[in-house]
Short mmCIF file of N, CA and C in Angstrom, two decimals:
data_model
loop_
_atom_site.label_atom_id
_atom_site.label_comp_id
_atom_site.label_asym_id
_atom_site.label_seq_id
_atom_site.Cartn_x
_atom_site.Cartn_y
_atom_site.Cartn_z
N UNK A 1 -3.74 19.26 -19.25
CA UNK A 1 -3.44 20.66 -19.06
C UNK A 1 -4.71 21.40 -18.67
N UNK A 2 -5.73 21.38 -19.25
CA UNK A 2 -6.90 21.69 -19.14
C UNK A 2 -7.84 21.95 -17.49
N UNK A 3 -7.95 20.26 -17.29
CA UNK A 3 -7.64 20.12 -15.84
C UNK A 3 -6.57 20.69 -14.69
N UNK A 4 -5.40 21.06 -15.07
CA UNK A 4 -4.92 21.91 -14.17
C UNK A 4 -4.99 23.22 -14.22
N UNK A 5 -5.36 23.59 -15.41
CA UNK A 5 -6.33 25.04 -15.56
C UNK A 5 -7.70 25.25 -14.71
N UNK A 6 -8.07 23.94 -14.83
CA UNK A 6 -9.27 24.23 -14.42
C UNK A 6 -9.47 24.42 -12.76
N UNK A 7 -8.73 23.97 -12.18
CA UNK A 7 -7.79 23.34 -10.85
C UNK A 7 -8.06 24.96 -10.41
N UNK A 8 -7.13 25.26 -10.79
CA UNK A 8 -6.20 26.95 -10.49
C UNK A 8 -7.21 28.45 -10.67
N UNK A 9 -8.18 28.21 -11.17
CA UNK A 9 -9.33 28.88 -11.53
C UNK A 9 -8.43 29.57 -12.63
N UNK A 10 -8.39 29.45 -13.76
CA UNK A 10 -7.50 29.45 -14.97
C UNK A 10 -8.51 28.96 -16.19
N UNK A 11 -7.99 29.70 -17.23
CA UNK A 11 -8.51 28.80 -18.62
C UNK A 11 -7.27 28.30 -19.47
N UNK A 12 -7.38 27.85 -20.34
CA UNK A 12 -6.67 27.40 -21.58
C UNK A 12 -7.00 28.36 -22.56
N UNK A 13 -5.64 28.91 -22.70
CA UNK A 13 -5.97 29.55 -24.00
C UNK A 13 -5.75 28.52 -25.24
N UNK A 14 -6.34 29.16 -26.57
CA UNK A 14 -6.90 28.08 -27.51
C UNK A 14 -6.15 28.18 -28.60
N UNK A 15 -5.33 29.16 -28.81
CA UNK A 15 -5.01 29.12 -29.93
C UNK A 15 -2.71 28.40 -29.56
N UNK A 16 -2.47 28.44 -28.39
CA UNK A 16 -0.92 28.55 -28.53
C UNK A 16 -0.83 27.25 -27.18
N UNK A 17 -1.79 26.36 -26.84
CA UNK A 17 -2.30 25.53 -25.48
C UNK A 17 -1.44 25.96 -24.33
N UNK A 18 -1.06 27.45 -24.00
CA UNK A 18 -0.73 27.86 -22.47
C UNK A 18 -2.39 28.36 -21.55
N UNK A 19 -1.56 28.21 -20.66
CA UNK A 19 -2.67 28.68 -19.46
C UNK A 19 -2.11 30.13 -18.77
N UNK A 20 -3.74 31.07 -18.95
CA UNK A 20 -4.09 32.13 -19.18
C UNK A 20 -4.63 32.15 -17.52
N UNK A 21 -4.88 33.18 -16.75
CA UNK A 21 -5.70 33.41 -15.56
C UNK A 21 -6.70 34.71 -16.12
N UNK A 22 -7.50 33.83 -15.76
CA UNK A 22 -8.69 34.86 -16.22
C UNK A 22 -8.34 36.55 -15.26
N UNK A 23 -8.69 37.37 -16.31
CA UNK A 23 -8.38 39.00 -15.71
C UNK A 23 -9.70 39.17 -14.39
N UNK A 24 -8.87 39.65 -13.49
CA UNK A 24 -9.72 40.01 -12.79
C UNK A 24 -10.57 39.06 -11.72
N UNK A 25 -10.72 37.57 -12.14
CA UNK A 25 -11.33 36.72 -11.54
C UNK A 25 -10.42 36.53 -10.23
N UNK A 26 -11.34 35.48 -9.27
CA UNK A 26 -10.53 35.29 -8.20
C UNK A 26 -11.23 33.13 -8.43
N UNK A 27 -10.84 32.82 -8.00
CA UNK A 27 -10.71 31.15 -7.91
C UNK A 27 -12.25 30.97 -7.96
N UNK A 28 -12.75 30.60 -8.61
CA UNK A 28 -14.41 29.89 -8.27
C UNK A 28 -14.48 28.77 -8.06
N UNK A 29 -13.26 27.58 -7.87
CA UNK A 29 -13.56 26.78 -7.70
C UNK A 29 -14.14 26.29 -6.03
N UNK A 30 -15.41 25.04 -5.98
CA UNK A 30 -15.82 25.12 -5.19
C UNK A 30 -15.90 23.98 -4.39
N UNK A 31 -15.64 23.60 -3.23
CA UNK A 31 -15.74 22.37 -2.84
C UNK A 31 -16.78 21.57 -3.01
N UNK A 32 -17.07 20.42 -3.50
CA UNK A 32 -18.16 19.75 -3.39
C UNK A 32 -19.11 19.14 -2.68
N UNK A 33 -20.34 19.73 -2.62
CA UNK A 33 -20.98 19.70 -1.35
C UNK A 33 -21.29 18.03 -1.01
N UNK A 34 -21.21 17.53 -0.01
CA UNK A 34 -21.67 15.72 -0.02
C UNK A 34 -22.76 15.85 -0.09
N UNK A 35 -23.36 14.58 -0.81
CA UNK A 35 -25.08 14.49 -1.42
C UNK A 35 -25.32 14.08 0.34
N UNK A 36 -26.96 13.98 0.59
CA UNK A 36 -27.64 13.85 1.36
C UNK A 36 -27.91 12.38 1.57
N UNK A 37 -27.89 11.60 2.89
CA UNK A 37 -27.73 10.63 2.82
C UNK A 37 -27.06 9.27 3.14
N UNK A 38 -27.11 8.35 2.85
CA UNK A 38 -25.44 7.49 2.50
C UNK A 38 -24.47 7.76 1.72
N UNK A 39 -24.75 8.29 0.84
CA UNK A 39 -22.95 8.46 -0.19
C UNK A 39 -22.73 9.65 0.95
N UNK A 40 -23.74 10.92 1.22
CA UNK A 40 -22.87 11.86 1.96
C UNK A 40 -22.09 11.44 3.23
N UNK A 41 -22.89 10.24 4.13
CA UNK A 41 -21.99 9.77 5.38
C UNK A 41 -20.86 9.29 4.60
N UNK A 42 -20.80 8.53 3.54
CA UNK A 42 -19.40 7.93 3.32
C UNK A 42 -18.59 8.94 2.95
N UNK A 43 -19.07 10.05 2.36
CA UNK A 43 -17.73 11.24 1.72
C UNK A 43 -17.33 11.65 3.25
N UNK A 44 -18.17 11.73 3.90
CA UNK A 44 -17.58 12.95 5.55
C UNK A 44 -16.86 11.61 6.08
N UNK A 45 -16.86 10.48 6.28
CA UNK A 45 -15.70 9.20 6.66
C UNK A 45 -14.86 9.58 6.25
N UNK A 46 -14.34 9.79 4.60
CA UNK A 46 -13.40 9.41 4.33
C UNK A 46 -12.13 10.90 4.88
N UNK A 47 -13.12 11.62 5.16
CA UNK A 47 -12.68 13.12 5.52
C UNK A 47 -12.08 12.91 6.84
N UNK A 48 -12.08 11.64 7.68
CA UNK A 48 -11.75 11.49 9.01
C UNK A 48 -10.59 10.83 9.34
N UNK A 49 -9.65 11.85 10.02
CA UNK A 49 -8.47 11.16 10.02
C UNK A 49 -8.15 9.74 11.04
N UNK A 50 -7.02 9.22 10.83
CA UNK A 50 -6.98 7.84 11.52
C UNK A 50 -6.85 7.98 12.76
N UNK A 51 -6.12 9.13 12.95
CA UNK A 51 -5.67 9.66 14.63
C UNK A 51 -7.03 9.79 15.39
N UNK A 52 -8.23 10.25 14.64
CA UNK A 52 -9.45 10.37 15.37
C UNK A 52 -10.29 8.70 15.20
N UNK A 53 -10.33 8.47 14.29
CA UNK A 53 -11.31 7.21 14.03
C UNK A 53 -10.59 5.99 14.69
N UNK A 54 -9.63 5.99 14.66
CA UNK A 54 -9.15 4.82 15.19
C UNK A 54 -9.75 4.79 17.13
N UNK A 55 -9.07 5.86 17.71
CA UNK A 55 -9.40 5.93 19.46
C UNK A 55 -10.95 6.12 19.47
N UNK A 56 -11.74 6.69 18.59
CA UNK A 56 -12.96 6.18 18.87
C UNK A 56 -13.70 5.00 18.95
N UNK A 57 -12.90 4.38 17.69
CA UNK A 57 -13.45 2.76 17.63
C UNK A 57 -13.23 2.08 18.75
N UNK A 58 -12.06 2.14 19.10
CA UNK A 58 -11.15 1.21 19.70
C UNK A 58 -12.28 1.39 21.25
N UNK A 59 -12.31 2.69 21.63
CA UNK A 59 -12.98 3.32 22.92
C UNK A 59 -14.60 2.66 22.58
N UNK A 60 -15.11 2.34 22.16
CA UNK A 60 -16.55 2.03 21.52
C UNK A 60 -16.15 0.23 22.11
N UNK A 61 -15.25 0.13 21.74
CA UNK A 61 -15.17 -1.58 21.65
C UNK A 61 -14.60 -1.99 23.10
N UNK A 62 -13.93 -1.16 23.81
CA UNK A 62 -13.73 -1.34 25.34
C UNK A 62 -14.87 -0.95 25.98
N UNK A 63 -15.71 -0.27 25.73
CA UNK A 63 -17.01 0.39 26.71
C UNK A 63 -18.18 -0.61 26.37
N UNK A 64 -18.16 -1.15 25.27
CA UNK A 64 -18.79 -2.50 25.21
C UNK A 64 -18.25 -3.96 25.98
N UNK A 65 -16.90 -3.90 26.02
CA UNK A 65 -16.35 -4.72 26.73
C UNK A 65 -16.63 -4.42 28.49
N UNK A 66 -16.83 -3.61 28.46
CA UNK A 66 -16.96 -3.21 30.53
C UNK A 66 -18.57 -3.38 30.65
N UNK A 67 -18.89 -3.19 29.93
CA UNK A 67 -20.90 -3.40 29.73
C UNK A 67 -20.54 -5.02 30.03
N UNK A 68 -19.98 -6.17 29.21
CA UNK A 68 -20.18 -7.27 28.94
C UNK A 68 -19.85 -7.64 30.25
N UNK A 69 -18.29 -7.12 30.86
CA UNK A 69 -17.88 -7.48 31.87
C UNK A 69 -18.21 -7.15 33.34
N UNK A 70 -19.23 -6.57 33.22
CA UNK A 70 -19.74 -6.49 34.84
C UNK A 70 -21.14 -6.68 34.76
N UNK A 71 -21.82 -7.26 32.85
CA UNK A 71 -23.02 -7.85 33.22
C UNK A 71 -22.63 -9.63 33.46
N UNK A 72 -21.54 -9.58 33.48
CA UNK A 72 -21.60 -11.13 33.74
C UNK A 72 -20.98 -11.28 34.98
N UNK A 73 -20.51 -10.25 35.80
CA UNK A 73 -20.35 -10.32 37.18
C UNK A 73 -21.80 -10.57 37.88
N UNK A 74 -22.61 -9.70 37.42
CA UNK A 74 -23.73 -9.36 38.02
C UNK A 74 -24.50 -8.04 38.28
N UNK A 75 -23.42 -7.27 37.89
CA UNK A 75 -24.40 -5.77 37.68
C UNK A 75 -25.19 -5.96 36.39
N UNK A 76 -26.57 -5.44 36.65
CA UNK A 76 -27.72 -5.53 35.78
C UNK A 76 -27.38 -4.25 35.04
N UNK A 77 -28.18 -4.14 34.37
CA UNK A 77 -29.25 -2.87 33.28
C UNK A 77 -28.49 -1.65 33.51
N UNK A 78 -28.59 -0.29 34.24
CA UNK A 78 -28.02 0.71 34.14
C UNK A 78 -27.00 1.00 34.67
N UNK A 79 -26.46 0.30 35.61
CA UNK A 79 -24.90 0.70 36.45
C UNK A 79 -24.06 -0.10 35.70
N UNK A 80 -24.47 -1.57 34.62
CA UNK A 80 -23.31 -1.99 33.82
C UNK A 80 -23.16 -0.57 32.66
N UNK A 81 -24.58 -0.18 32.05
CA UNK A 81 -24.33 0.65 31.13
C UNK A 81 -23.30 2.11 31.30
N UNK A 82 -23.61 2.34 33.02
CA UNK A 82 -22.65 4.11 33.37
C UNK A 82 -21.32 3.32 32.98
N UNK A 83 -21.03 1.99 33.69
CA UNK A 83 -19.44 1.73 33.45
C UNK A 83 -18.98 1.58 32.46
N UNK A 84 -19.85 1.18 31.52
CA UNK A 84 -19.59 1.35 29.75
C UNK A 84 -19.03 2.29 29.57
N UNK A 85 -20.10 2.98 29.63
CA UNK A 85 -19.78 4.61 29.43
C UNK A 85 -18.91 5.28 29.57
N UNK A 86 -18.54 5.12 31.36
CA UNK A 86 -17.25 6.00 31.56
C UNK A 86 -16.20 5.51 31.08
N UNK A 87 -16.03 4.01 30.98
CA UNK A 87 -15.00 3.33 29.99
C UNK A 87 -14.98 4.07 28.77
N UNK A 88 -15.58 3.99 27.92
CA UNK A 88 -15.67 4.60 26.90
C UNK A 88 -15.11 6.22 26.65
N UNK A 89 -15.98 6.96 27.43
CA UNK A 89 -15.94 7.87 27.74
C UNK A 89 -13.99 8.52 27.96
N UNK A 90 -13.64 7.97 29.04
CA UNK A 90 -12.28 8.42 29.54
C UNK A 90 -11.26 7.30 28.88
N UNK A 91 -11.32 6.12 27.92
CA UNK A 91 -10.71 5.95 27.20
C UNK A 91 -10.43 6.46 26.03
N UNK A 92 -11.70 6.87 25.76
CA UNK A 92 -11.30 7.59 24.23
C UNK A 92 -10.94 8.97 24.24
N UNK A 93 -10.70 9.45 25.59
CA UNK A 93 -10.26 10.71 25.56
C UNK A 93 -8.76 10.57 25.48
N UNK A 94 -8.38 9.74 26.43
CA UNK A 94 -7.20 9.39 26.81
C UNK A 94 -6.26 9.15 25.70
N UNK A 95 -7.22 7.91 24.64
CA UNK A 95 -6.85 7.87 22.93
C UNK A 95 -6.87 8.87 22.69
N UNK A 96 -7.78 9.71 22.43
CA UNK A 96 -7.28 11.10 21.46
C UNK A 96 -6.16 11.96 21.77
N UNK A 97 -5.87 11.58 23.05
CA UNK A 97 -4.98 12.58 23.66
C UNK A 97 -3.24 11.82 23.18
N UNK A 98 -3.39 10.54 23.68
CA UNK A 98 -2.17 10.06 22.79
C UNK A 98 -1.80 9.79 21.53
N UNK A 99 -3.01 9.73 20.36
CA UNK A 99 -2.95 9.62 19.04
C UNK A 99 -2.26 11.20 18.76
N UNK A 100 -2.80 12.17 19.39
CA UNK A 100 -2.57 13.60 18.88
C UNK A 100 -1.53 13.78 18.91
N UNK A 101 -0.65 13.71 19.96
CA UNK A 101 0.86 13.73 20.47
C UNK A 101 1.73 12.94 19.72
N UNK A 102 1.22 11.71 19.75
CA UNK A 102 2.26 10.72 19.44
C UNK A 102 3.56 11.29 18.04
N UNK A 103 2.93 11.97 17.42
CA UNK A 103 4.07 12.35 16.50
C UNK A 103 4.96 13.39 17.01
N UNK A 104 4.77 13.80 18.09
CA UNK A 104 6.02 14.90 18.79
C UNK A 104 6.62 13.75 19.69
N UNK A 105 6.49 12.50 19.77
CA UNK A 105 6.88 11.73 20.84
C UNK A 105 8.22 10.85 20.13
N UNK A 106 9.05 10.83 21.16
CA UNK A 106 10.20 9.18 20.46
C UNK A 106 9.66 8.48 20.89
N UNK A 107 10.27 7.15 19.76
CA UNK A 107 9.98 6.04 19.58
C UNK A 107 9.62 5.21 21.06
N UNK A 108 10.16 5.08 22.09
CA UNK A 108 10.46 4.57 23.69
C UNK A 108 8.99 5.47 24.29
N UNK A 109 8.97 6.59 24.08
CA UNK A 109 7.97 7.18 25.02
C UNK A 109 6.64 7.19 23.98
N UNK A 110 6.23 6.82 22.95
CA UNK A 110 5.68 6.72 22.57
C UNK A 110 4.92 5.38 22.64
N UNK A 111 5.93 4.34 22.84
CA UNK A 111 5.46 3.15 23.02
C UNK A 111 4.93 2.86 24.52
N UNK A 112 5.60 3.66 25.38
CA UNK A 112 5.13 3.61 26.97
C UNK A 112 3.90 4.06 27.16
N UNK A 113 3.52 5.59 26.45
CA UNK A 113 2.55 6.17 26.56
C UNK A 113 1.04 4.81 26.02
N UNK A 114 1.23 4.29 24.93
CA UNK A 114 0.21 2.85 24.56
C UNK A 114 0.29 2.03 25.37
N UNK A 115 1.56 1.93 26.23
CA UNK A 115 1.38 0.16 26.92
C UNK A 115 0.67 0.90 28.63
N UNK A 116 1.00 2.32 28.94
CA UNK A 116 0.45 2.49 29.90
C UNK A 116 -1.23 2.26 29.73
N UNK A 117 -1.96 3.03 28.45
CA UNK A 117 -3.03 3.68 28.64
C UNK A 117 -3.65 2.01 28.58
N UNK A 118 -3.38 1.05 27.85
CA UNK A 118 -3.92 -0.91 27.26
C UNK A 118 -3.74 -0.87 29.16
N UNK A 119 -2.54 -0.84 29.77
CA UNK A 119 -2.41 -1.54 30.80
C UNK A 119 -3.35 -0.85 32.23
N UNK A 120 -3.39 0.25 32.42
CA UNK A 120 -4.51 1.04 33.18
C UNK A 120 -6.01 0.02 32.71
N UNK A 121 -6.05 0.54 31.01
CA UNK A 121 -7.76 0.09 30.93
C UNK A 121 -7.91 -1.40 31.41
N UNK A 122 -6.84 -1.89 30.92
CA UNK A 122 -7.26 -3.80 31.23
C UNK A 122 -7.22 -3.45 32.98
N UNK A 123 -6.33 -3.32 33.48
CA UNK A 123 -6.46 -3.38 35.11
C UNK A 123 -7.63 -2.89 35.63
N UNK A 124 -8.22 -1.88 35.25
CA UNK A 124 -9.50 -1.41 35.48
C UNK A 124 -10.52 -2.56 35.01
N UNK A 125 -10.66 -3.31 33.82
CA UNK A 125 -11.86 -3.92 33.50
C UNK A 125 -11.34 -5.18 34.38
N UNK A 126 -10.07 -5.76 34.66
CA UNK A 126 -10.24 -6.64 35.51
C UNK A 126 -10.92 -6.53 37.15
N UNK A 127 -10.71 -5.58 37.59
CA UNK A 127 -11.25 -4.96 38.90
C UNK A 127 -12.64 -5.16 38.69
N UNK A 128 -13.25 -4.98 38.03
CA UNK A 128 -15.31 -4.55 37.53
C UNK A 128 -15.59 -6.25 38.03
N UNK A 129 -14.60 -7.12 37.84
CA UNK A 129 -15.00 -8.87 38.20
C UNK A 129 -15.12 -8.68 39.18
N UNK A 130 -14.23 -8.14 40.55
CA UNK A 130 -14.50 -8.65 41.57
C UNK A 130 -13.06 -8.93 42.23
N UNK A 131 -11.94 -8.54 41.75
CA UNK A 131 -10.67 -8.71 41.62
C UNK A 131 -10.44 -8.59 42.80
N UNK A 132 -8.90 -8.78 43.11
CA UNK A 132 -8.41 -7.83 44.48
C UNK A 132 -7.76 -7.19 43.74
N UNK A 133 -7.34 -5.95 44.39
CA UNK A 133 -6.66 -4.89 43.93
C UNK A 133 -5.07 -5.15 43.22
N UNK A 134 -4.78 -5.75 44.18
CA UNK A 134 -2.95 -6.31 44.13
C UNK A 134 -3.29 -7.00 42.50
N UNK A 135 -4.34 -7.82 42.90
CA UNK A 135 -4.29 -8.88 41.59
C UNK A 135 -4.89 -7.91 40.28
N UNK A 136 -5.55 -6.92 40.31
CA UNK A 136 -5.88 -6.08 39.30
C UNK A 136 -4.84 -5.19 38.97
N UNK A 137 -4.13 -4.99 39.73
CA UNK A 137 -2.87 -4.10 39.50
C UNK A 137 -1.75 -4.90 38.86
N UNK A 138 -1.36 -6.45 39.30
CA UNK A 138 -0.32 -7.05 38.65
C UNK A 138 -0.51 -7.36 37.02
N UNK A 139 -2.17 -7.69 37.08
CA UNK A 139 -2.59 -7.82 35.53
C UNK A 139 -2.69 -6.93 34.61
N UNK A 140 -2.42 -5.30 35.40
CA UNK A 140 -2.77 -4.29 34.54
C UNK A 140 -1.52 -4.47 34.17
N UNK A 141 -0.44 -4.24 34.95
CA UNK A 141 0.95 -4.05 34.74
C UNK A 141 1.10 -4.95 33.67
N UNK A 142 0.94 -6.15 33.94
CA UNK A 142 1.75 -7.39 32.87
C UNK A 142 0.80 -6.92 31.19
N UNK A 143 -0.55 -6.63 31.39
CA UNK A 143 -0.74 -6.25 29.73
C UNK A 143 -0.11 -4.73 29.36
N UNK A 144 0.07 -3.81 30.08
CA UNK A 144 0.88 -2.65 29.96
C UNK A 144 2.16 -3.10 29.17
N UNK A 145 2.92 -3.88 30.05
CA UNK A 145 4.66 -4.86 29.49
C UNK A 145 4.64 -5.01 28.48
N UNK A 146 3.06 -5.89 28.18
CA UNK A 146 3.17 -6.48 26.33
C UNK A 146 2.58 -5.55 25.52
N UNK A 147 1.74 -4.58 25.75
CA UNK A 147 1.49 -3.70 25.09
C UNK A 147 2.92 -2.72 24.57
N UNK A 148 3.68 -2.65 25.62
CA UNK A 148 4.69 -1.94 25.48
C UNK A 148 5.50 -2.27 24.54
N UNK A 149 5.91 -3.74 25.04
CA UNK A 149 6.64 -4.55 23.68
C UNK A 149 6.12 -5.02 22.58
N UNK A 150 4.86 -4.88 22.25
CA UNK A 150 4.57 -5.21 21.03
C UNK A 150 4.63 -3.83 20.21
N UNK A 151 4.20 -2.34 20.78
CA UNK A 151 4.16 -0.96 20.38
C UNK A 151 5.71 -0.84 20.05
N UNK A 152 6.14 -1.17 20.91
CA UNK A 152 8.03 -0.98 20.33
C UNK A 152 8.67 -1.90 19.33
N UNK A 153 8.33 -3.03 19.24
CA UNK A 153 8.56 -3.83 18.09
C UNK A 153 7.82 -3.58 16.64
N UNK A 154 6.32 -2.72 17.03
CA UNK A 154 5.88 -2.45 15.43
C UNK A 154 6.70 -1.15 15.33
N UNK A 155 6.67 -0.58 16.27
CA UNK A 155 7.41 0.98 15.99
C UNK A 155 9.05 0.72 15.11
N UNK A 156 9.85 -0.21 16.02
CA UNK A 156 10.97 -0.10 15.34
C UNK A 156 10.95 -0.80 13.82
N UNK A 157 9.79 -1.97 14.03
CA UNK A 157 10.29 -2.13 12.58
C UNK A 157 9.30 -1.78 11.07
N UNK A 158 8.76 -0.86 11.37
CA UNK A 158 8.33 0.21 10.61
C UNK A 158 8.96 2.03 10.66
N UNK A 159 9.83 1.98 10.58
CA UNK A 159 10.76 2.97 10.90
C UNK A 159 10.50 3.92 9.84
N UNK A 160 10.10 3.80 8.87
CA UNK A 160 9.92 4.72 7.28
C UNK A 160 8.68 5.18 7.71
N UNK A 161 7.51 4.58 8.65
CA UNK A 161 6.68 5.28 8.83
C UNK A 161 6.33 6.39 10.25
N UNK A 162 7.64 6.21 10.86
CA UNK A 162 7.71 6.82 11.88
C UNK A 162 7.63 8.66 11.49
N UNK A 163 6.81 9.29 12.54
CA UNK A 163 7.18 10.64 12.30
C UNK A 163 8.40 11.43 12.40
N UNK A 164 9.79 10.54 13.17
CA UNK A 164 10.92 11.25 12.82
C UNK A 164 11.61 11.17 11.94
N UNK A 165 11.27 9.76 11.03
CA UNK A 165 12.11 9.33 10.16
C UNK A 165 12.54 7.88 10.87
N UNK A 166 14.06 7.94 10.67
CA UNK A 166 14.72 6.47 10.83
C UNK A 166 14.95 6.66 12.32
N UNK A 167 14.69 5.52 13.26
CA UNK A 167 15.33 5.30 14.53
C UNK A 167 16.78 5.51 14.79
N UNK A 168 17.20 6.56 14.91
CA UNK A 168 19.10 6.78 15.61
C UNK A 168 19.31 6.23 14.18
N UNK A 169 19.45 7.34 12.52
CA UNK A 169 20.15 6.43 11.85
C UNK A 169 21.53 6.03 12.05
N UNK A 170 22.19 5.16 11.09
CA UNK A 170 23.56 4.94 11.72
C UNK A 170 24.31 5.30 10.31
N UNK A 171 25.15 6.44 10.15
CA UNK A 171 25.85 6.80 9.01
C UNK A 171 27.06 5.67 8.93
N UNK A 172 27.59 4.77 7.31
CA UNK A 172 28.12 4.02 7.04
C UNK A 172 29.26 4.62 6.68
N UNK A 173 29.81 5.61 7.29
CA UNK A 173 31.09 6.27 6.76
C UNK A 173 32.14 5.93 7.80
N UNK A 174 32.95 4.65 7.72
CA UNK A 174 34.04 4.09 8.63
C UNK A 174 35.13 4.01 7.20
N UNK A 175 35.92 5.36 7.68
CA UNK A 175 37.46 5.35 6.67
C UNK A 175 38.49 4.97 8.02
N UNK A 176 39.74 4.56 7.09
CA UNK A 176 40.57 3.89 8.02
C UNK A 176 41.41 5.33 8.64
N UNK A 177 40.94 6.68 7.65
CA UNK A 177 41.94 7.29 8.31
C UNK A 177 41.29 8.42 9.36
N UNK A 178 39.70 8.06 8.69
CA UNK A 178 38.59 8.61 9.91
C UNK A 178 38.83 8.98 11.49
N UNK A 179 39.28 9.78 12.05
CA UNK A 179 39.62 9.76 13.34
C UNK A 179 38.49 10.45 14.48
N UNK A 180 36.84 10.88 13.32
CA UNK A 180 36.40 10.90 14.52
C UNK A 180 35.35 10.23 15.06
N UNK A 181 35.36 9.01 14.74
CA UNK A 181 34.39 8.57 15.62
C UNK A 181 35.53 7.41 16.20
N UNK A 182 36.67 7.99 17.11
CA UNK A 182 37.26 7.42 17.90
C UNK A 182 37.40 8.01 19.32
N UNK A 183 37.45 7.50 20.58
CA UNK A 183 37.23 8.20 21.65
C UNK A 183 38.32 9.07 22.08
N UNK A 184 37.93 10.03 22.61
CA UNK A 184 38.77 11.31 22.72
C UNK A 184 39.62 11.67 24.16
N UNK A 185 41.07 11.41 23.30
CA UNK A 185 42.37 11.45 24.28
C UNK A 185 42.19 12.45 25.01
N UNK A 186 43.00 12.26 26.26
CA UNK A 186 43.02 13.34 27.37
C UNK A 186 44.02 14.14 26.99
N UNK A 187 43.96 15.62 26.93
CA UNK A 187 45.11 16.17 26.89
C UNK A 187 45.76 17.22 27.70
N UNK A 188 46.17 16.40 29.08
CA UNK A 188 46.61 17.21 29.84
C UNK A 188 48.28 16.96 30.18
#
């Protein structure tokens, strides 16, 4: 009790254990400042939501991947590093932009929106080899497909964690004398 007194900027009164609001006060309670440091980087982490930390990582780990992949084509030192970059750079925007949304999105366009943005970036890092176009475009497409179908297969079958709730639920109310979910006579 005490603790939720203390919560509320409140005391405990002492003699009958209800909670009293102090006259006149307004809330003193205060957020806690993060210590300086390492424990403070870990308190401001945990403050970071998944919608942001996740497309950053993810964008960090493709812009390292386009560095890797056009220093082993043969671009050296700073033109592998710009392509990093802009990899990085316009993927993780692209992530933030679909993490943000995705909960105003259905299930189908939500999953398109992931298999497009996987299937663009891969087609792009295949191109940085040396590709032909046709052939960088068929490969973007085909990881786009499985991106698509794997985003729609975790989507549907995690459905409790979806932001609309259940996929199209399906109400179990079939009575025999139920007449409306039967198709509807013409009446002319």
């Amino acid at each position: 009790m005490d603790q939720h007194a203390q919560r509320h900027g409140a005391r405990a009164a002492r003699s009958h254990g209800t909670v009293e609001t102090e006259h006149g006060a307004t809330s003193t309670a205060r957020t806690p400042q993060p210590a300086p440091g390492r424990a403070g980087m870990k308190e401001r982490a945990r403050h970071i939501p998944a919608t942001v930390s996740l497309p950053i990582i993810t964008a960090l780990a493709f812009g390292c991947f386009i560095i890797f992949r056009t220093h082993t084509d043969g671009t050296k030192g700073g033109p592998a590093m710009l392509y990093g970059l802009a990899g990085f750079v316009v993927s993780g925007a692209l992530g933030l932009v679909v993490a943000h949304f995705q909960s105003s999105m259905i299930t189908e366009t939500r999953a398109t929106a992931y298999g497009a943005l996987f299937g663009c970036s891969m087609g792009w890092a295949y191109s940085l080899g040396g590709e032909t176009i046709l052939k960088s475009s068929a490969f973007g497409f085909t990881m786009g497909a499985v991106m698509f179908v794997a985003a729609l297969y975790i989507f549907r079958t995690h459905r409790t964690r979806e932001p609309h709730g259940l996929h199209r639920p399906h109400h179990q109310t079939h009575h025999r004398g139920d007449r409306s979910h039967r198709l509807p006579v013409a009446t002319h």
